[in-house]
Amino acid sequence: AQSVSQHNHHVILSEAASLELGCNYSYGGTVNLFWYVQYPGQHLQLLLKYFSGDPLVKGIKGFEAEFIKSKFSFNLRKPSVQWSDTAEYFCAVGSNSGAGSYQLTFGKGTKLSVIP
Amino acid sequence: DAGITQSPRHKVTETGTPVTLRCHQTENHRYMYWYRQDPGHGLRLIHYSYGVKDTDKGEVSDGYSVSRSKTEDFLLTLESATSSQTSVYFCAISRSTGSEETQYFGPGTRLLVL
């Protein structure tokens, strides 16, 4: 079974600082990778996803992530954070189950607090 | 917006009572999922459905059952609620583009079991 590790539980940054959130997964097969964001009191929203092709993926709101196969990593980056980026960020790995459905395994999340 | 609604959005119940949460989708997706979200655990899959009357267990299915009698509705039932089932419950659908599947989430139901 696959697992996803997000190493930082809580990250605190000042506005305009650069962000990098780590995500490592353990899965031997073909992986599909996702980052979701959850703003306070809201549901999960898709930030970006990787299925194949260019390992540098650009998402919404200026976020990007790089898939490094040799390191089993899919780190999320943003060059300059804003107060509105305060949220919890979840990395997820997708795989096909035996019943033909597609399942996600989530990391435990990283809370980002941006100080104005 | 993935056209997903969940009801109720908030519920307080007592230990031992049955509780049913409803997920409704408007886009005719085949796959639907129920997750629970707890601090420090991320989201964990409870049950999923791959068609009408076709369901299977996820990682944390004990104490939960599901039903899907029509494409648009996926019900989650806590047969006898316990305090450990206090959580936020999210429904999701899977939207496919060719071979690429992406899950989109509903607004969630916050459940408190006293």
PDB file of C-alpha atoms in Angstrom:
ATOM      1  CA  ALA A   1       0.000   0.000   0.000  1.00  0.00           C
ATOM      2  CA  GLN A   2       1.177   3.475  -0.738  1.00  0.00           C
ATOM      3  CA  SER A   3       1.886   6.096   1.880  1.00  0.00           C
ATOM      4  CA  VAL A   4       2.445   9.829   1.740  1.00  0.00           C
ATOM      5  CA  SER A   5       4.643  11.838   4.085  1.00  0.00           C
ATOM      6  CA  GLN A   6       4.453  15.549   4.596  1.00  0.00           C
ATOM      7  CA  HIS A   7       7.359  16.473   6.777  1.00  0.00           C
ATOM      8  CA  ASN A   8       6.268  19.867   7.996  1.00  0.00           C
ATOM      9  CA  HIS A   9       3.281  19.996  10.284  1.00  0.00           C
ATOM     10  CA  HIS A  10       3.118  23.783  10.573  1.00  0.00           C
ATOM     11  CA  VAL A  11       5.020  26.387   8.585  1.00  0.00           C
ATOM     12  CA  ILE A  12       4.996  30.072   9.478  1.00  0.00           C
ATOM     13  CA  LEU A  13       6.182  32.612   6.922  1.00  0.00           C
ATOM     14  CA  SER A  14       6.103  36.327   6.439  1.00  0.00           C
ATOM     15  CA  GLU A  15       4.439  37.755   3.363  1.00  0.00           C
ATOM     16  CA  ALA A  16       6.666  37.742   0.280  1.00  0.00           C
ATOM     17  CA  ALA A  17       8.762  34.857   1.597  1.00  0.00           C
ATOM     18  CA  SER A  18       9.268  31.841  -0.610  1.00  0.00           C
ATOM     19  CA  LEU A  19       7.503  28.595   0.170  1.00  0.00           C
ATOM     20  CA  GLU A  20       8.447  24.987  -0.265  1.00  0.00           C
ATOM     21  CA  LEU A  21       6.373  22.204   1.264  1.00  0.00           C
ATOM     22  CA  GLY A  22       7.766  18.709   1.164  1.00  0.00           C
ATOM     23  CA  CYS A  23       5.890  15.620   0.048  1.00  0.00           C
ATOM     24  CA  ASN A  24       7.353  12.134  -0.291  1.00  0.00           C
ATOM     25  CA  TYR A  25       5.485   9.016  -1.260  1.00  0.00           C
ATOM     26  CA  SER A  26       6.162   5.320  -1.228  1.00  0.00           C
ATOM     27  CA  TYR A  27       4.726   3.477  -4.172  1.00  0.00           C
ATOM     28  CA  GLY A  28       6.494   1.310  -6.674  1.00  0.00           C
ATOM     29  CA  GLY A  29       4.210   1.740  -9.642  1.00  0.00           C
ATOM     30  CA  THR A  30       3.052   4.571 -11.835  1.00  0.00           C
ATOM     31  CA  VAL A  31       1.977   7.454  -9.669  1.00  0.00           C
ATOM     32  CA  ASN A  32      -0.403  10.301 -10.078  1.00  0.00           C
ATOM     33  CA  LEU A  33       0.213  13.131  -7.673  1.00  0.00           C
ATOM     34  CA  PHE A  34      -1.921  15.941  -6.356  1.00  0.00           C
ATOM     35  CA  TRP A  35      -1.801  18.950  -4.104  1.00  0.00           C
ATOM     36  CA  TYR A  36      -5.012  20.167  -2.518  1.00  0.00           C
ATOM     37  CA  VAL A  37      -5.549  23.282  -0.422  1.00  0.00           C
ATOM     38  CA  GLN A  38      -8.102  23.784   2.328  1.00  0.00           C
ATOM     39  CA  TYR A  39      -8.779  27.345   3.416  1.00  0.00           C
ATOM     40  CA  PRO A  40     -10.148  27.785   6.927  1.00  0.00           C
ATOM     41  CA  GLY A  41     -13.652  26.385   7.192  1.00  0.00           C
ATOM     42  CA  GLN A  42     -13.773  25.291   3.572  1.00  0.00           C
ATOM     43  CA  HIS A  43     -13.543  22.095   1.575  1.00  0.00           C
ATOM     44  CA  LEU A  44     -10.521  20.819  -0.310  1.00  0.00           C
ATOM     45  CA  GLN A  45      -9.724  22.487  -3.592  1.00  0.00           C
ATOM     46  CA  LEU A  46      -7.378  21.156  -6.224  1.00  0.00           C
ATOM     47  CA  LEU A  47      -4.174  23.199  -6.575  1.00  0.00           C
ATOM     48  CA  LEU A  48      -2.373  21.129  -9.172  1.00  0.00           C
ATOM     49  CA  LYS A  49      -1.867  17.607 -10.404  1.00  0.00           C
ATOM     50  CA  TYR A  50       0.699  15.474 -12.171  1.00  0.00           C
ATOM     51  CA  PHE A  51      -0.053  12.491 -14.372  1.00  0.00           C
ATOM     52  CA  SER A  52       2.785  12.389 -16.865  1.00  0.00           C
ATOM     53  CA  GLY A  53       4.992  14.585 -19.021  1.00  0.00           C
ATOM     54  CA  ASP A  54       6.785  17.687 -17.796  1.00  0.00           C
ATOM     55  CA  PRO A  55       7.720  17.038 -14.154  1.00  0.00           C
ATOM     56  CA  LEU A  56       7.344  20.725 -13.338  1.00  0.00           C
ATOM     57  CA  VAL A  57       3.642  21.351 -12.930  1.00  0.00           C
ATOM     58  CA  LYS A  58       2.035  24.737 -12.631  1.00  0.00           C
ATOM     59  CA  GLY A  59      -1.192  25.177 -10.756  1.00  0.00           C
ATOM     60  CA  ILE A  60      -3.544  27.894  -9.682  1.00  0.00           C
ATOM     61  CA  LYS A  61      -2.644  30.988  -7.642  1.00  0.00           C
ATOM     62  CA  GLY A  62       1.035  30.889  -8.611  1.00  0.00           C
ATOM     63  CA  PHE A  63       1.797  27.483  -7.112  1.00  0.00           C
ATOM     64  CA  GLU A  64       3.970  24.912  -8.790  1.00  0.00           C
ATOM     65  CA  ALA A  65       5.294  21.471  -7.923  1.00  0.00           C
ATOM     66  CA  GLU A  66       8.134  19.350  -9.185  1.00  0.00           C
ATOM     67  CA  PHE A  67       7.954  15.588  -9.524  1.00  0.00           C
ATOM     68  CA  ILE A  68      11.355  14.012  -8.860  1.00  0.00           C
ATOM     69  CA  LYS A  69      10.981  10.306  -9.498  1.00  0.00           C
ATOM     70  CA  SER A  70      14.381   9.341  -8.096  1.00  0.00           C
ATOM     71  CA  LYS A  71      13.541  11.003  -4.801  1.00  0.00           C
ATOM     72  CA  PHE A  72       9.887   9.918  -4.683  1.00  0.00           C
ATOM     73  CA  SER A  73       9.050  13.544  -4.079  1.00  0.00           C
ATOM     74  CA  PHE A  74       6.476  16.074  -5.227  1.00  0.00           C
ATOM     75  CA  ASN A  75       7.290  19.294  -3.415  1.00  0.00           C
ATOM     76  CA  LEU A  76       5.028  22.319  -3.617  1.00  0.00           C
ATOM     77  CA  ARG A  77       6.552  25.754  -4.196  1.00  0.00           C
ATOM     78  CA  LYS A  78       5.532  29.357  -4.450  1.00  0.00           C
ATOM     79  CA  PRO A  79       8.076  32.156  -4.906  1.00  0.00           C
ATOM     80  CA  SER A  80       6.220  34.766  -2.849  1.00  0.00           C
ATOM     81  CA  VAL A  81       3.409  33.950  -0.444  1.00  0.00           C
ATOM     82  CA  GLN A  82       0.531  36.191   0.492  1.00  0.00           C
ATOM     83  CA  TRP A  83      -1.568  36.382   3.624  1.00  0.00           C
ATOM     84  CA  SER A  84      -4.409  34.810   1.627  1.00  0.00           C
ATOM     85  CA  ASP A  85      -2.319  31.644   1.208  1.00  0.00           C
ATOM     86  CA  THR A  86      -2.890  30.831   4.869  1.00  0.00           C
ATOM     87  CA  ALA A  87      -4.440  27.372   4.678  1.00  0.00           C
ATOM     88  CA  GLU A  88      -3.757  23.696   5.092  1.00  0.00           C
ATOM     89  CA  TYR A  89      -2.085  21.908   2.205  1.00  0.00           C
ATOM     90  CA  PHE A  90      -2.466  18.216   1.441  1.00  0.00           C
ATOM     91  CA  CYS A  91      -0.390  16.061  -0.836  1.00  0.00           C
ATOM     92  CA  ALA A  92      -2.051  12.945  -2.278  1.00  0.00           C
ATOM     93  CA  VAL A  93      -1.106   9.944  -4.377  1.00  0.00           C
ATOM     94  CA  GLY A  94      -3.616   8.366  -6.723  1.00  0.00           C
ATOM     95  CA  SER A  95      -3.793   4.750  -7.789  1.00  0.00           C
ATOM     96  CA  ASN A  96      -6.243   2.327  -9.321  1.00  0.00           C
ATOM     97  CA  SER A  97      -7.895  -0.133  -6.935  1.00  0.00           C
ATOM     98  CA  GLY A  98      -8.909  -3.698  -7.703  1.00  0.00           C
ATOM     99  CA  ALA A  99     -12.507  -2.672  -8.274  1.00  0.00           C
ATOM    100  CA  GLY A 100     -11.456  -0.343 -11.045  1.00  0.00           C
ATOM    101  CA  SER A 101     -11.977   2.792  -9.031  1.00  0.00           C
ATOM    102  CA  TYR A 102      -9.372   5.410  -8.444  1.00  0.00           C
ATOM    103  CA  GLN A 103      -8.276   5.996  -4.870  1.00  0.00           C
ATOM    104  CA  LEU A 104      -6.318   8.749  -3.214  1.00  0.00           C
ATOM    105  CA  THR A 105      -3.967   8.356  -0.283  1.00  0.00           C
ATOM    106  CA  PHE A 106      -3.413  11.628   1.549  1.00  0.00           C
ATOM    107  CA  GLY A 107      -0.608  12.971   3.613  1.00  0.00           C
ATOM    108  CA  LYS A 108      -1.452  14.375   7.018  1.00  0.00           C
ATOM    109  CA  GLY A 109      -1.322  17.941   5.815  1.00  0.00           C
ATOM    110  CA  THR A 110       0.821  21.012   6.408  1.00  0.00           C
ATOM    111  CA  LYS A 111      -0.654  24.120   7.938  1.00  0.00           C
ATOM    112  CA  LEU A 112       0.717  27.314   6.461  1.00  0.00           C
ATOM    113  CA  SER A 113       0.378  30.558   8.384  1.00  0.00           C
ATOM    114  CA  VAL A 114       1.413  33.714   6.559  1.00  0.00           C
ATOM    115  CA  ILE A 115       2.075  36.735   8.723  1.00  0.00           C
ATOM    116  CA  PRO A 116       1.289  40.115   7.147  1.00  0.00           C
TER     117      PRO A 116
ATOM    118  CA  ASP B   1     -17.382  23.584  -8.632  1.00  0.00           C
ATOM    119  CA  ALA B   2     -18.056  19.865  -8.975  1.00  0.00           C
ATOM    120  CA  GLY B   3     -21.800  20.040  -8.378  1.00  0.00           C
ATOM    121  CA  ILE B   4     -21.641  18.255  -5.043  1.00  0.00           C
ATOM    122  CA  THR B   5     -23.867  19.007  -2.096  1.00  0.00           C
ATOM    123  CA  GLN B   6     -23.810  17.389   1.305  1.00  0.00           C
ATOM    124  CA  SER B   7     -26.518  17.308   3.923  1.00  0.00           C
ATOM    125  CA  PRO B   8     -26.710  18.076   6.683  1.00  0.00           C
ATOM    126  CA  ARG B   9     -23.802  20.470   6.905  1.00  0.00           C
ATOM    127  CA  HIS B  10     -23.698  20.270  10.677  1.00  0.00           C
ATOM    128  CA  LYS B  11     -25.086  17.667  13.044  1.00  0.00           C
ATOM    129  CA  VAL B  12     -24.945  16.979  16.752  1.00  0.00           C
ATOM    130  CA  THR B  13     -26.063  13.567  17.898  1.00  0.00           C
ATOM    131  CA  GLU B  14     -25.803  11.265  20.872  1.00  0.00           C
ATOM    132  CA  THR B  15     -23.757   8.124  21.273  1.00  0.00           C
ATOM    133  CA  GLY B  16     -25.623   5.047  20.109  1.00  0.00           C
ATOM    134  CA  THR B  17     -27.950   6.747  17.639  1.00  0.00           C
ATOM    135  CA  PRO B  18     -27.848   6.023  13.908  1.00  0.00           C
ATOM    136  CA  VAL B  19     -26.870   8.865  11.629  1.00  0.00           C
ATOM    137  CA  THR B  20     -27.128   9.155   7.855  1.00  0.00           C
ATOM    138  CA  LEU B  21     -25.212  11.670   5.794  1.00  0.00           C
ATOM    139  CA  ARG B  22     -26.143  12.367   2.214  1.00  0.00           C
ATOM    140  CA  CYS B  23     -23.995  13.268  -0.751  1.00  0.00           C
ATOM    141  CA  HIS B  24     -25.690  14.446  -3.908  1.00  0.00           C
ATOM    142  CA  GLN B  25     -24.046  15.103  -7.273  1.00  0.00           C
ATOM    143  CA  THR B  26     -25.481  16.626 -10.398  1.00  0.00           C
ATOM    144  CA  GLU B  27     -22.926  15.572 -13.031  1.00  0.00           C
ATOM    145  CA  ASN B  28     -23.673  11.840 -13.312  1.00  0.00           C
ATOM    146  CA  HIS B  29     -20.215  10.678 -12.189  1.00  0.00           C
ATOM    147  CA  ARG B  30     -19.734   6.972 -11.725  1.00  0.00           C
ATOM    148  CA  TYR B  31     -17.295   7.092  -8.817  1.00  0.00           C
ATOM    149  CA  MET B  32     -18.126   8.595  -5.435  1.00  0.00           C
ATOM    150  CA  TYR B  33     -16.214   8.540  -2.176  1.00  0.00           C
ATOM    151  CA  TRP B  34     -16.645   9.217   1.519  1.00  0.00           C
ATOM    152  CA  TYR B  35     -13.689  10.475   3.571  1.00  0.00           C
ATOM    153  CA  ARG B  36     -13.296  11.603   7.122  1.00  0.00           C
ATOM    154  CA  GLN B  37     -10.921  14.345   8.137  1.00  0.00           C
ATOM    155  CA  ASP B  38      -9.355  14.454  11.583  1.00  0.00           C
ATOM    156  CA  PRO B  39      -6.569  16.680  12.884  1.00  0.00           C
ATOM    157  CA  GLY B  40      -3.189  15.051  12.364  1.00  0.00           C
ATOM    158  CA  HIS B  41      -4.596  12.343  10.091  1.00  0.00           C
ATOM    159  CA  GLY B  42      -5.378  14.133   6.870  1.00  0.00           C
ATOM    160  CA  LEU B  43      -8.220  12.541   4.936  1.00  0.00           C
ATOM    161  CA  ARG B  44      -8.930   8.853   5.199  1.00  0.00           C
ATOM    162  CA  LEU B  45     -11.172   6.885   2.884  1.00  0.00           C
ATOM    163  CA  ILE B  46     -14.216   5.270   4.502  1.00  0.00           C
ATOM    164  CA  HIS B  47     -16.096   3.736   1.559  1.00  0.00           C
ATOM    165  CA  TYR B  48     -16.385   4.300  -2.128  1.00  0.00           C
ATOM    166  CA  SER B  49     -18.794   3.463  -4.910  1.00  0.00           C
ATOM    167  CA  TYR B  50     -18.071   2.544  -8.513  1.00  0.00           C
ATOM    168  CA  GLY B  51     -21.675   2.452  -9.647  1.00  0.00           C
ATOM    169  CA  VAL B  52     -25.258   2.022  -8.515  1.00  0.00           C
ATOM    170  CA  LYS B  53     -25.337  -0.679  -5.835  1.00  0.00           C
ATOM    171  CA  ASP B  54     -21.560  -1.176  -6.230  1.00  0.00           C
ATOM    172  CA  THR B  55     -19.583  -0.182  -3.170  1.00  0.00           C
ATOM    173  CA  ASP B  56     -16.421  -1.204  -1.407  1.00  0.00           C
ATOM    174  CA  LYS B  57     -14.569  -0.540   1.822  1.00  0.00           C
ATOM    175  CA  GLY B  58     -11.812   1.937   2.359  1.00  0.00           C
ATOM    176  CA  GLU B  59      -9.172   2.305   5.016  1.00  0.00           C
ATOM    177  CA  VAL B  60     -11.462   3.138   7.956  1.00  0.00           C
ATOM    178  CA  SER B  61     -14.775   1.440   7.215  1.00  0.00           C
ATOM    179  CA  ASP B  62     -15.544  -0.105  10.618  1.00  0.00           C
ATOM    180  CA  GLY B  63     -18.765   1.300  12.063  1.00  0.00           C
ATOM    181  CA  TYR B  64     -19.903   2.734   8.726  1.00  0.00           C
ATOM    182  CA  SER B  65     -22.105   1.486   5.929  1.00  0.00           C
ATOM    183  CA  VAL B  66     -23.017   3.048   2.601  1.00  0.00           C
ATOM    184  CA  SER B  67     -25.682   2.765  -0.023  1.00  0.00           C
ATOM    185  CA  ARG B  68     -26.076   3.971  -3.548  1.00  0.00           C
ATOM    186  CA  SER B  69     -29.481   3.287  -5.034  1.00  0.00           C
ATOM    187  CA  LYS B  70     -29.168   5.922  -7.769  1.00  0.00           C
ATOM    188  CA  THR B  71     -26.240   7.557  -9.499  1.00  0.00           C
ATOM    189  CA  GLU B  72     -26.647  10.966  -7.926  1.00  0.00           C
ATOM    190  CA  ASP B  73     -26.870   9.963  -4.259  1.00  0.00           C
ATOM    191  CA  PHE B  74     -24.331   8.270  -2.011  1.00  0.00           C
ATOM    192  CA  LEU B  75     -25.384   7.791   1.601  1.00  0.00           C
ATOM    193  CA  LEU B  76     -23.110   7.194   4.562  1.00  0.00           C
ATOM    194  CA  THR B  77     -24.627   5.651   7.688  1.00  0.00           C
ATOM    195  CA  LEU B  78     -23.121   5.465  11.106  1.00  0.00           C
ATOM    196  CA  GLU B  79     -24.950   2.472  12.449  1.00  0.00           C
ATOM    197  CA  SER B  80     -24.491   3.386  16.108  1.00  0.00           C
ATOM    198  CA  ALA B  81     -22.574   6.610  16.498  1.00  0.00           C
ATOM    199  CA  THR B  82     -19.604   6.765  18.850  1.00  0.00           C
ATOM    200  CA  SER B  83     -17.568   9.720  20.065  1.00  0.00           C
ATOM    201  CA  SER B  84     -14.628   8.513  17.944  1.00  0.00           C
ATOM    202  CA  GLN B  85     -16.752   9.227  14.885  1.00  0.00           C
ATOM    203  CA  THR B  86     -16.819  12.930  15.661  1.00  0.00           C
ATOM    204  CA  SER B  87     -15.209  14.294  12.551  1.00  0.00           C
ATOM    205  CA  VAL B  88     -15.667  16.242   9.358  1.00  0.00           C
ATOM    206  CA  TYR B  89     -16.983  14.073   6.545  1.00  0.00           C
ATOM    207  CA  PHE B  90     -16.277  14.871   2.928  1.00  0.00           C
ATOM    208  CA  CYS B  91     -17.821  13.375  -0.132  1.00  0.00           C
ATOM    209  CA  ALA B  92     -15.923  13.363  -3.405  1.00  0.00           C
ATOM    210  CA  ILE B  93     -16.535  12.495  -7.030  1.00  0.00           C
ATOM    211  CA  SER B  94     -13.987  11.413  -9.579  1.00  0.00           C
ATOM    212  CA  ARG B  95     -13.937  13.272 -12.865  1.00  0.00           C
ATOM    213  CA  SER B  96     -12.015  11.662 -15.688  1.00  0.00           C
ATOM    214  CA  THR B  97     -10.304  13.144 -18.705  1.00  0.00           C
ATOM    215  CA  GLY B  98      -9.146  10.208 -20.780  1.00  0.00           C
ATOM    216  CA  SER B  99      -7.121   8.069 -18.392  1.00  0.00           C
ATOM    217  CA  GLU B 100      -6.634  10.880 -15.893  1.00  0.00           C
ATOM    218  CA  GLU B 101      -8.851  10.769 -12.811  1.00  0.00           C
ATOM    219  CA  THR B 102      -9.182  13.745 -10.508  1.00  0.00           C
ATOM    220  CA  GLN B 103     -11.240  13.869  -7.353  1.00  0.00           C
ATOM    221  CA  TYR B 104     -13.271  16.895  -6.377  1.00  0.00           C
ATOM    222  CA  PHE B 105     -14.741  17.434  -2.969  1.00  0.00           C
ATOM    223  CA  GLY B 106     -18.015  18.542  -1.493  1.00  0.00           C
ATOM    224  CA  PRO B 107     -18.389  21.168   1.237  1.00  0.00           C
ATOM    225  CA  GLY B 108     -18.285  18.679   4.118  1.00  0.00           C
ATOM    226  CA  THR B 109     -20.474  17.698   7.055  1.00  0.00           C
ATOM    227  CA  ARG B 110     -19.300  18.493  10.554  1.00  0.00           C
ATOM    228  CA  LEU B 111     -20.527  15.770  12.942  1.00  0.00           C
ATOM    229  CA  LEU B 112     -20.312  15.923  16.713  1.00  0.00           C
ATOM    230  CA  VAL B 113     -21.181  12.797  18.685  1.00  0.00           C
ATOM    231  CA  LEU B 114     -21.814  13.490  22.363  1.00  0.00           C
TER     232      LEU B 114
END
